Amino acid sequence: MGGRGSSFGVEIIAAVSPYGSQDAEIQELNVAGMTPMDRGSRFTNAEKTLDYLERKKLQETREQVQVLDDYGYVTRAFQGDEHSCAVDDKTQQYARGKIVTHNHPSEYGGTFSDADISFLSLGMKELRASAKEGTYSIKAKKNANPHGLMKAYLRSAPRMQDAMREIALEMARKKYTSKKAYEKANRKAQLEVIHNWYQRNVKRYGFEYNFYPREDA
């Protein structure tokens, strides 16, 4: 723990992440056609299931992916490592028209990476990323163009990276009570660049983007 006045150098977050999720450990979880079995009940409402799952994953240190059907049943589930989670080929085919939720376990999880939005090409109805600060959501409309969105993101990535680098330098000059406080503040400030990009751009590619903050965050 650093005392007040400590600084921690410059930590720059990449706007474009490495596509390493295929190397993550895949562990199929308890799905059995139901919503989470340790709950002891069957939800038949996707919103209730999502609320339960995303609250439960707040303390997880590894990424998990769950696929829900229209009735709120978890029909596919996988567990990965700290930074990524892969799914099998069958699940990729099955994801069309479904709700897919996963978590970002960092102290400040942040919005979707480019690796996340690349999965929109599977044709899912909604992609969600739950984090300690809240849940990020991208919903596909009838005119959704996931490939167009991905290309636009990659074109913008160098500019976003430059903006994030400037933020990192500015954050490194500030004082923090601890390294943990610095890492959270720095990550939040940099990832806000990507969050703002989604807010400005996804609509033109047939998607709806939202962030639902946690009331107790």
PDB file of C-alpha atoms in Angstrom:
ATOM      1  CA  MET A   1       0.000   0.000   0.000  1.00  0.00           C
ATOM      2  CA  GLY A   2       1.351   3.393  -0.970  1.00  0.00           C
ATOM      3  CA  GLY A   3       0.735   6.340   1.293  1.00  0.00           C
ATOM      4  CA  ARG A   4      -0.838   9.583   0.159  1.00  0.00           C
ATOM      5  CA  GLY A   5       1.444  11.222  -2.344  1.00  0.00           C
ATOM      6  CA  SER A   6       2.622   7.990  -3.926  1.00  0.00           C
ATOM      7  CA  SER A   7       2.685   7.720  -7.719  1.00  0.00           C
ATOM      8  CA  PHE A   8       2.800   4.574  -9.819  1.00  0.00           C
ATOM      9  CA  GLY A   9       4.274   5.394 -13.198  1.00  0.00           C
ATOM     10  CA  VAL A  10       2.325   5.226 -16.448  1.00  0.00           C
ATOM     11  CA  GLU A  11      -0.020   2.352 -17.258  1.00  0.00           C
ATOM     12  CA  ILE A  12      -1.520   2.505 -20.742  1.00  0.00           C
ATOM     13  CA  ILE A  13      -4.428   0.221 -21.606  1.00  0.00           C
ATOM     14  CA  ALA A  14      -4.624  -1.126 -25.146  1.00  0.00           C
ATOM     15  CA  ALA A  15      -7.594  -0.001 -27.242  1.00  0.00           C
ATOM     16  CA  VAL A  16      -7.208  -3.176 -29.296  1.00  0.00           C
ATOM     17  CA  SER A  17      -6.841  -6.352 -27.264  1.00  0.00           C
ATOM     18  CA  PRO A  18      -5.004  -9.500 -28.361  1.00  0.00           C
ATOM     19  CA  TYR A  19      -7.315 -12.225 -29.620  1.00  0.00           C
ATOM     20  CA  GLY A  20      -6.253 -14.769 -27.035  1.00  0.00           C
ATOM     21  CA  SER A  21      -9.600 -16.098 -25.860  1.00  0.00           C
ATOM     22  CA  GLN A  22      -9.214 -19.329 -27.830  1.00  0.00           C
ATOM     23  CA  ASP A  23      -6.398 -20.285 -25.441  1.00  0.00           C
ATOM     24  CA  ALA A  24      -8.506 -19.861 -22.314  1.00  0.00           C
ATOM     25  CA  GLU A  25      -9.351 -22.865 -20.207  1.00  0.00           C
ATOM     26  CA  ILE A  26     -12.890 -23.927 -21.097  1.00  0.00           C
ATOM     27  CA  GLN A  27     -14.963 -25.463 -18.358  1.00  0.00           C
ATOM     28  CA  GLU A  28     -18.606 -26.199 -18.991  1.00  0.00           C
ATOM     29  CA  LEU A  29     -20.634 -25.256 -15.924  1.00  0.00           C
ATOM     30  CA  ASN A  30     -23.887 -26.578 -14.536  1.00  0.00           C
ATOM     31  CA  VAL A  31     -26.486 -25.744 -17.187  1.00  0.00           C
ATOM     32  CA  ALA A  32     -28.917 -28.665 -17.423  1.00  0.00           C
ATOM     33  CA  GLY A  33     -31.443 -26.551 -19.308  1.00  0.00           C
ATOM     34  CA  MET A  34     -32.183 -24.521 -16.187  1.00  0.00           C
ATOM     35  CA  THR A  35     -31.206 -21.222 -14.668  1.00  0.00           C
ATOM     36  CA  PRO A  36     -28.558 -21.385 -11.899  1.00  0.00           C
ATOM     37  CA  MET A  37     -29.229 -24.606 -10.022  1.00  0.00           C
ATOM     38  CA  ASP A  38     -27.769 -23.460  -6.710  1.00  0.00           C
ATOM     39  CA  ARG A  39     -30.550 -20.898  -6.532  1.00  0.00           C
ATOM     40  CA  GLY A  40     -32.990 -23.687  -5.838  1.00  0.00           C
ATOM     41  CA  SER A  41     -35.666 -22.305  -8.133  1.00  0.00           C
ATOM     42  CA  ARG A  42     -36.506 -21.905 -11.802  1.00  0.00           C
ATOM     43  CA  PHE A  43     -36.751 -18.433 -13.220  1.00  0.00           C
ATOM     44  CA  THR A  44     -38.779 -18.082 -16.394  1.00  0.00           C
ATOM     45  CA  ASN A  45     -37.784 -14.487 -16.995  1.00  0.00           C
ATOM     46  CA  ALA A  46     -34.514 -13.494 -18.676  1.00  0.00           C
ATOM     47  CA  GLU A  47     -34.305 -10.207 -16.765  1.00  0.00           C
ATOM     48  CA  LYS A  48     -34.472 -11.996 -13.397  1.00  0.00           C
ATOM     49  CA  THR A  49     -31.884 -14.540 -14.469  1.00  0.00           C
ATOM     50  CA  LEU A  50     -29.511 -11.825 -15.683  1.00  0.00           C
ATOM     51  CA  ASP A  51     -29.880  -9.877 -12.455  1.00  0.00           C
ATOM     52  CA  TYR A  52     -29.089 -12.981 -10.423  1.00  0.00           C
ATOM     53  CA  LEU A  53     -26.139 -14.069 -12.572  1.00  0.00           C
ATOM     54  CA  GLU A  54     -24.548 -10.649 -12.831  1.00  0.00           C
ATOM     55  CA  ARG A  55     -24.809  -9.997  -9.092  1.00  0.00           C
ATOM     56  CA  LYS A  56     -23.349 -13.402  -8.308  1.00  0.00           C
ATOM     57  CA  LYS A  57     -20.356 -12.824 -10.604  1.00  0.00           C
ATOM     58  CA  LEU A  58     -19.307  -9.597  -8.840  1.00  0.00           C
ATOM     59  CA  GLN A  59     -16.877 -11.537  -6.651  1.00  0.00           C
ATOM     60  CA  GLU A  60     -15.565 -13.822  -9.409  1.00  0.00           C
ATOM     61  CA  THR A  61     -11.897 -13.515 -10.366  1.00  0.00           C
ATOM     62  CA  ARG A  62     -12.291 -15.320 -13.707  1.00  0.00           C
ATOM     63  CA  GLU A  63     -14.478 -14.580 -16.694  1.00  0.00           C
ATOM     64  CA  GLN A  64     -17.621 -16.605 -17.222  1.00  0.00           C
ATOM     65  CA  VAL A  65     -19.978 -16.735 -20.207  1.00  0.00           C
ATOM     66  CA  GLN A  66     -23.658 -17.706 -20.046  1.00  0.00           C
ATOM     67  CA  VAL A  67     -26.112 -18.009 -22.941  1.00  0.00           C
ATOM     68  CA  LEU A  68     -29.803 -17.506 -22.153  1.00  0.00           C
ATOM     69  CA  ASP A  69     -32.854 -18.444 -24.167  1.00  0.00           C
ATOM     70  CA  ASP A  70     -35.981 -16.286 -24.433  1.00  0.00           C
ATOM     71  CA  TYR A  71     -37.421 -17.801 -21.259  1.00  0.00           C
ATOM     72  CA  GLY A  72     -34.425 -16.962 -19.104  1.00  0.00           C
ATOM     73  CA  TYR A  73     -32.944 -20.447 -18.976  1.00  0.00           C
ATOM     74  CA  VAL A  74     -29.157 -20.757 -19.009  1.00  0.00           C
ATOM     75  CA  THR A  75     -28.539 -23.166 -21.862  1.00  0.00           C
ATOM     76  CA  ARG A  76     -24.762 -22.813 -22.262  1.00  0.00           C
ATOM     77  CA  ALA A  77     -22.125 -21.730 -19.724  1.00  0.00           C
ATOM     78  CA  PHE A  78     -18.314 -21.592 -19.710  1.00  0.00           C
ATOM     79  CA  GLN A  79     -15.549 -20.440 -17.402  1.00  0.00           C
ATOM     80  CA  GLY A  80     -12.249 -18.991 -18.557  1.00  0.00           C
ATOM     81  CA  ASP A  81      -9.311 -17.217 -16.968  1.00  0.00           C
ATOM     82  CA  GLU A  82      -8.805 -13.749 -15.520  1.00  0.00           C
ATOM     83  CA  HIS A  83      -8.874 -11.971 -18.875  1.00  0.00           C
ATOM     84  CA  SER A  84     -10.877 -14.083 -21.330  1.00  0.00           C
ATOM     85  CA  CYS A  85     -13.307 -16.936 -21.782  1.00  0.00           C
ATOM     86  CA  ALA A  86     -13.721 -19.092 -24.850  1.00  0.00           C
ATOM     87  CA  VAL A  87     -16.794 -20.989 -26.028  1.00  0.00           C
ATOM     88  CA  ASP A  88     -16.984 -24.074 -28.212  1.00  0.00           C
ATOM     89  CA  ASP A  89     -18.054 -24.227 -31.863  1.00  0.00           C
ATOM     90  CA  LYS A  90     -21.485 -25.589 -30.998  1.00  0.00           C
ATOM     91  CA  THR A  91     -22.176 -22.615 -28.724  1.00  0.00           C
ATOM     92  CA  GLN A  92     -21.036 -20.170 -31.389  1.00  0.00           C
ATOM     93  CA  GLN A  93     -23.618 -21.649 -33.747  1.00  0.00           C
ATOM     94  CA  TYR A  94     -26.266 -21.705 -31.022  1.00  0.00           C
ATOM     95  CA  ALA A  95     -25.785 -18.061 -29.955  1.00  0.00           C
ATOM     96  CA  ARG A  96     -27.824 -16.594 -32.828  1.00  0.00           C
ATOM     97  CA  GLY A  97     -30.856 -14.760 -31.465  1.00  0.00           C
ATOM     98  CA  LYS A  98     -29.867 -15.421 -27.836  1.00  0.00           C
ATOM     99  CA  ILE A  99     -28.724 -13.240 -24.929  1.00  0.00           C
ATOM    100  CA  VAL A 100     -25.036 -13.697 -24.078  1.00  0.00           C
ATOM    101  CA  THR A 101     -23.674 -12.305 -20.816  1.00  0.00           C
ATOM    102  CA  HIS A 102     -20.141 -12.388 -19.464  1.00  0.00           C
ATOM    103  CA  ASN A 103     -18.243 -10.596 -16.715  1.00  0.00           C
ATOM    104  CA  HIS A 104     -15.199  -8.319 -16.533  1.00  0.00           C
ATOM    105  CA  PRO A 105     -13.603  -9.195 -13.161  1.00  0.00           C
ATOM    106  CA  SER A 106     -11.224  -6.223 -12.781  1.00  0.00           C
ATOM    107  CA  GLU A 107     -11.794  -3.708  -9.997  1.00  0.00           C
ATOM    108  CA  TYR A 108     -13.141  -1.456 -12.754  1.00  0.00           C
ATOM    109  CA  GLY A 109     -14.308  -3.837 -15.459  1.00  0.00           C
ATOM    110  CA  GLY A 110     -15.052  -1.351 -18.191  1.00  0.00           C
ATOM    111  CA  THR A 111     -16.867  -1.718 -21.474  1.00  0.00           C
ATOM    112  CA  PHE A 112     -16.533  -4.200 -24.358  1.00  0.00           C
ATOM    113  CA  SER A 113     -13.162  -4.963 -25.881  1.00  0.00           C
ATOM    114  CA  ASP A 114     -12.763  -5.442 -29.602  1.00  0.00           C
ATOM    115  CA  ALA A 115     -12.538  -9.188 -28.904  1.00  0.00           C
ATOM    116  CA  ASP A 116     -15.971  -8.926 -27.287  1.00  0.00           C
ATOM    117  CA  ILE A 117     -17.650  -7.111 -30.148  1.00  0.00           C
ATOM    118  CA  SER A 118     -16.146  -9.465 -32.707  1.00  0.00           C
ATOM    119  CA  PHE A 119     -18.585 -12.052 -31.315  1.00  0.00           C
ATOM    120  CA  LEU A 120     -21.533  -9.911 -32.422  1.00  0.00           C
ATOM    121  CA  SER A 121     -21.012 -11.529 -35.824  1.00  0.00           C
ATOM    122  CA  LEU A 122     -22.570 -14.690 -34.317  1.00  0.00           C
ATOM    123  CA  GLY A 123     -25.942 -12.940 -34.538  1.00  0.00           C
ATOM    124  CA  MET A 124     -26.817 -12.778 -30.845  1.00  0.00           C
ATOM    125  CA  LYS A 125     -29.756 -10.652 -29.753  1.00  0.00           C
ATOM    126  CA  GLU A 126     -27.868  -8.973 -26.931  1.00  0.00           C
ATOM    127  CA  LEU A 127     -24.311  -9.014 -25.639  1.00  0.00           C
ATOM    128  CA  ARG A 128     -23.743  -7.988 -22.025  1.00  0.00           C
ATOM    129  CA  ALA A 129     -20.608  -7.332 -19.955  1.00  0.00           C
ATOM    130  CA  SER A 130     -21.181  -7.133 -16.205  1.00  0.00           C
ATOM    131  CA  ALA A 131     -18.698  -5.380 -13.944  1.00  0.00           C
ATOM    132  CA  LYS A 132     -18.481  -3.992 -10.427  1.00  0.00           C
ATOM    133  CA  GLU A 133     -19.540  -0.552 -11.662  1.00  0.00           C
ATOM    134  CA  GLY A 134     -22.531  -1.818 -13.665  1.00  0.00           C
ATOM    135  CA  THR A 135     -23.534  -3.676 -16.814  1.00  0.00           C
ATOM    136  CA  TYR A 136     -22.798  -2.752 -20.426  1.00  0.00           C
ATOM    137  CA  SER A 137     -25.188  -3.898 -23.152  1.00  0.00           C
ATOM    138  CA  ILE A 138     -25.258  -3.985 -26.941  1.00  0.00           C
ATOM    139  CA  LYS A 139     -28.566  -5.019 -28.516  1.00  0.00           C
ATOM    140  CA  ALA A 140     -28.889  -5.872 -32.200  1.00  0.00           C
ATOM    141  CA  LYS A 141     -31.686  -4.372 -34.292  1.00  0.00           C
ATOM    142  CA  LYS A 142     -33.029  -5.793 -37.538  1.00  0.00           C
ATOM    143  CA  ASN A 143     -30.501  -3.798 -39.566  1.00  0.00           C
ATOM    144  CA  ALA A 144     -27.518  -4.756 -37.387  1.00  0.00           C
ATOM    145  CA  ASN A 145     -24.176  -4.717 -39.208  1.00  0.00           C
ATOM    146  CA  PRO A 146     -21.612  -6.302 -36.855  1.00  0.00           C
ATOM    147  CA  HIS A 147     -18.860  -6.431 -39.470  1.00  0.00           C
ATOM    148  CA  GLY A 148     -19.304  -2.736 -40.190  1.00  0.00           C
ATOM    149  CA  LEU A 149     -19.120  -1.935 -36.486  1.00  0.00           C
ATOM    150  CA  MET A 150     -15.956  -3.966 -36.083  1.00  0.00           C
ATOM    151  CA  LYS A 151     -14.270  -2.295 -39.052  1.00  0.00           C
ATOM    152  CA  ALA A 152     -15.205   1.145 -37.722  1.00  0.00           C
ATOM    153  CA  TYR A 153     -13.801   0.275 -34.299  1.00  0.00           C
ATOM    154  CA  LEU A 154     -10.499  -0.893 -35.748  1.00  0.00           C
ATOM    155  CA  ARG A 155     -10.232   2.264 -37.873  1.00  0.00           C
ATOM    156  CA  SER A 156     -10.760   4.370 -34.754  1.00  0.00           C
ATOM    157  CA  ALA A 157      -8.458   2.336 -32.507  1.00  0.00           C
ATOM    158  CA  PRO A 158      -5.252   4.324 -33.216  1.00  0.00           C
ATOM    159  CA  ARG A 159      -6.996   7.616 -32.360  1.00  0.00           C
ATOM    160  CA  MET A 160      -8.491   6.096 -29.229  1.00  0.00           C
ATOM    161  CA  GLN A 161      -5.079   4.777 -28.246  1.00  0.00           C
ATOM    162  CA  ASP A 162      -3.554   8.245 -28.595  1.00  0.00           C
ATOM    163  CA  ALA A 163      -6.296   9.697 -26.390  1.00  0.00           C
ATOM    164  CA  MET A 164      -5.801   6.950 -23.814  1.00  0.00           C
ATOM    165  CA  ARG A 165      -2.056   7.576 -23.797  1.00  0.00           C
ATOM    166  CA  GLU A 166      -2.628  11.257 -22.989  1.00  0.00           C
ATOM    167  CA  ILE A 167      -4.975  10.275 -20.183  1.00  0.00           C
ATOM    168  CA  ALA A 168      -2.425   7.795 -18.801  1.00  0.00           C
ATOM    169  CA  LEU A 169       0.257  10.481 -18.671  1.00  0.00           C
ATOM    170  CA  GLU A 170      -2.122  12.879 -16.934  1.00  0.00           C
ATOM    171  CA  MET A 171      -3.246  10.255 -14.403  1.00  0.00           C
ATOM    172  CA  ALA A 172       0.363   9.334 -13.595  1.00  0.00           C
ATOM    173  CA  ARG A 173       1.012  12.923 -12.482  1.00  0.00           C
ATOM    174  CA  LYS A 174      -1.756  12.796  -9.875  1.00  0.00           C
ATOM    175  CA  LYS A 175      -1.509  11.606  -6.279  1.00  0.00           C
ATOM    176  CA  TYR A 176      -3.298   8.532  -4.968  1.00  0.00           C
ATOM    177  CA  THR A 177      -3.845   6.940  -1.586  1.00  0.00           C
ATOM    178  CA  SER A 178      -2.873   3.494  -2.843  1.00  0.00           C
ATOM    179  CA  LYS A 179      -1.837   1.557  -5.916  1.00  0.00           C
ATOM    180  CA  LYS A 180      -5.310   0.033  -6.072  1.00  0.00           C
ATOM    181  CA  ALA A 181      -6.872   3.508  -6.142  1.00  0.00           C
ATOM    182  CA  TYR A 182      -4.524   4.542  -8.942  1.00  0.00           C
ATOM    183  CA  GLU A 183      -5.205   1.433 -11.031  1.00  0.00           C
ATOM    184  CA  LYS A 184      -8.978   1.823 -10.747  1.00  0.00           C
ATOM    185  CA  ALA A 185      -8.974   5.549 -11.534  1.00  0.00           C
ATOM    186  CA  ASN A 186      -6.533   5.148 -14.421  1.00  0.00           C
ATOM    187  CA  ARG A 187      -8.427   2.233 -15.962  1.00  0.00           C
ATOM    188  CA  LYS A 188     -11.768   4.024 -15.603  1.00  0.00           C
ATOM    189  CA  ALA A 189     -10.481   7.219 -17.236  1.00  0.00           C
ATOM    190  CA  GLN A 190      -8.905   5.404 -20.180  1.00  0.00           C
ATOM    191  CA  LEU A 191     -11.808   3.046 -20.826  1.00  0.00           C
ATOM    192  CA  GLU A 192     -14.171   6.011 -20.853  1.00  0.00           C
ATOM    193  CA  VAL A 193     -12.671   6.793 -24.273  1.00  0.00           C
ATOM    194  CA  ILE A 194     -13.956   3.485 -25.659  1.00  0.00           C
ATOM    195  CA  HIS A 195     -17.279   3.833 -23.823  1.00  0.00           C
ATOM    196  CA  ASN A 196     -17.820   7.232 -25.428  1.00  0.00           C
ATOM    197  CA  TRP A 197     -16.940   5.828 -28.853  1.00  0.00           C
ATOM    198  CA  TYR A 198     -19.654   3.191 -28.524  1.00  0.00           C
ATOM    199  CA  GLN A 199     -22.178   5.807 -27.440  1.00  0.00           C
ATOM    200  CA  ARG A 200     -21.464   7.892 -30.536  1.00  0.00           C
ATOM    201  CA  ASN A 201     -21.163   5.156 -33.152  1.00  0.00           C
ATOM    202  CA  VAL A 202     -23.101   1.932 -32.593  1.00  0.00           C
ATOM    203  CA  LYS A 203     -26.474   3.318 -33.666  1.00  0.00           C
ATOM    204  CA  ARG A 204     -25.334   3.865 -37.250  1.00  0.00           C
ATOM    205  CA  TYR A 205     -24.498   0.150 -37.478  1.00  0.00           C
ATOM    206  CA  GLY A 206     -27.884  -1.038 -36.233  1.00  0.00           C
ATOM    207  CA  PHE A 207     -27.140  -1.534 -32.538  1.00  0.00           C
ATOM    208  CA  GLU A 208     -28.328  -0.020 -29.276  1.00  0.00           C
ATOM    209  CA  TYR A 209     -25.704   0.597 -26.596  1.00  0.00           C
ATOM    210  CA  ASN A 210     -26.463   1.119 -22.901  1.00  0.00           C
ATOM    211  CA  PHE A 211     -24.754   1.205 -19.548  1.00  0.00           C
ATOM    212  CA  TYR A 212     -26.704   0.340 -16.394  1.00  0.00           C
ATOM    213  CA  PRO A 213     -24.767   1.532 -13.317  1.00  0.00           C
ATOM    214  CA  ARG A 214     -24.980  -0.444 -10.109  1.00  0.00           C
ATOM    215  CA  GLU A 215     -26.727   1.509  -7.394  1.00  0.00           C
ATOM    216  CA  ASP A 216     -24.322   0.211  -4.758  1.00  0.00           C
ATOM    217  CA  ALA A 217     -21.160   0.679  -6.850  1.00  0.00           C
TER     218      ALA A 217
END
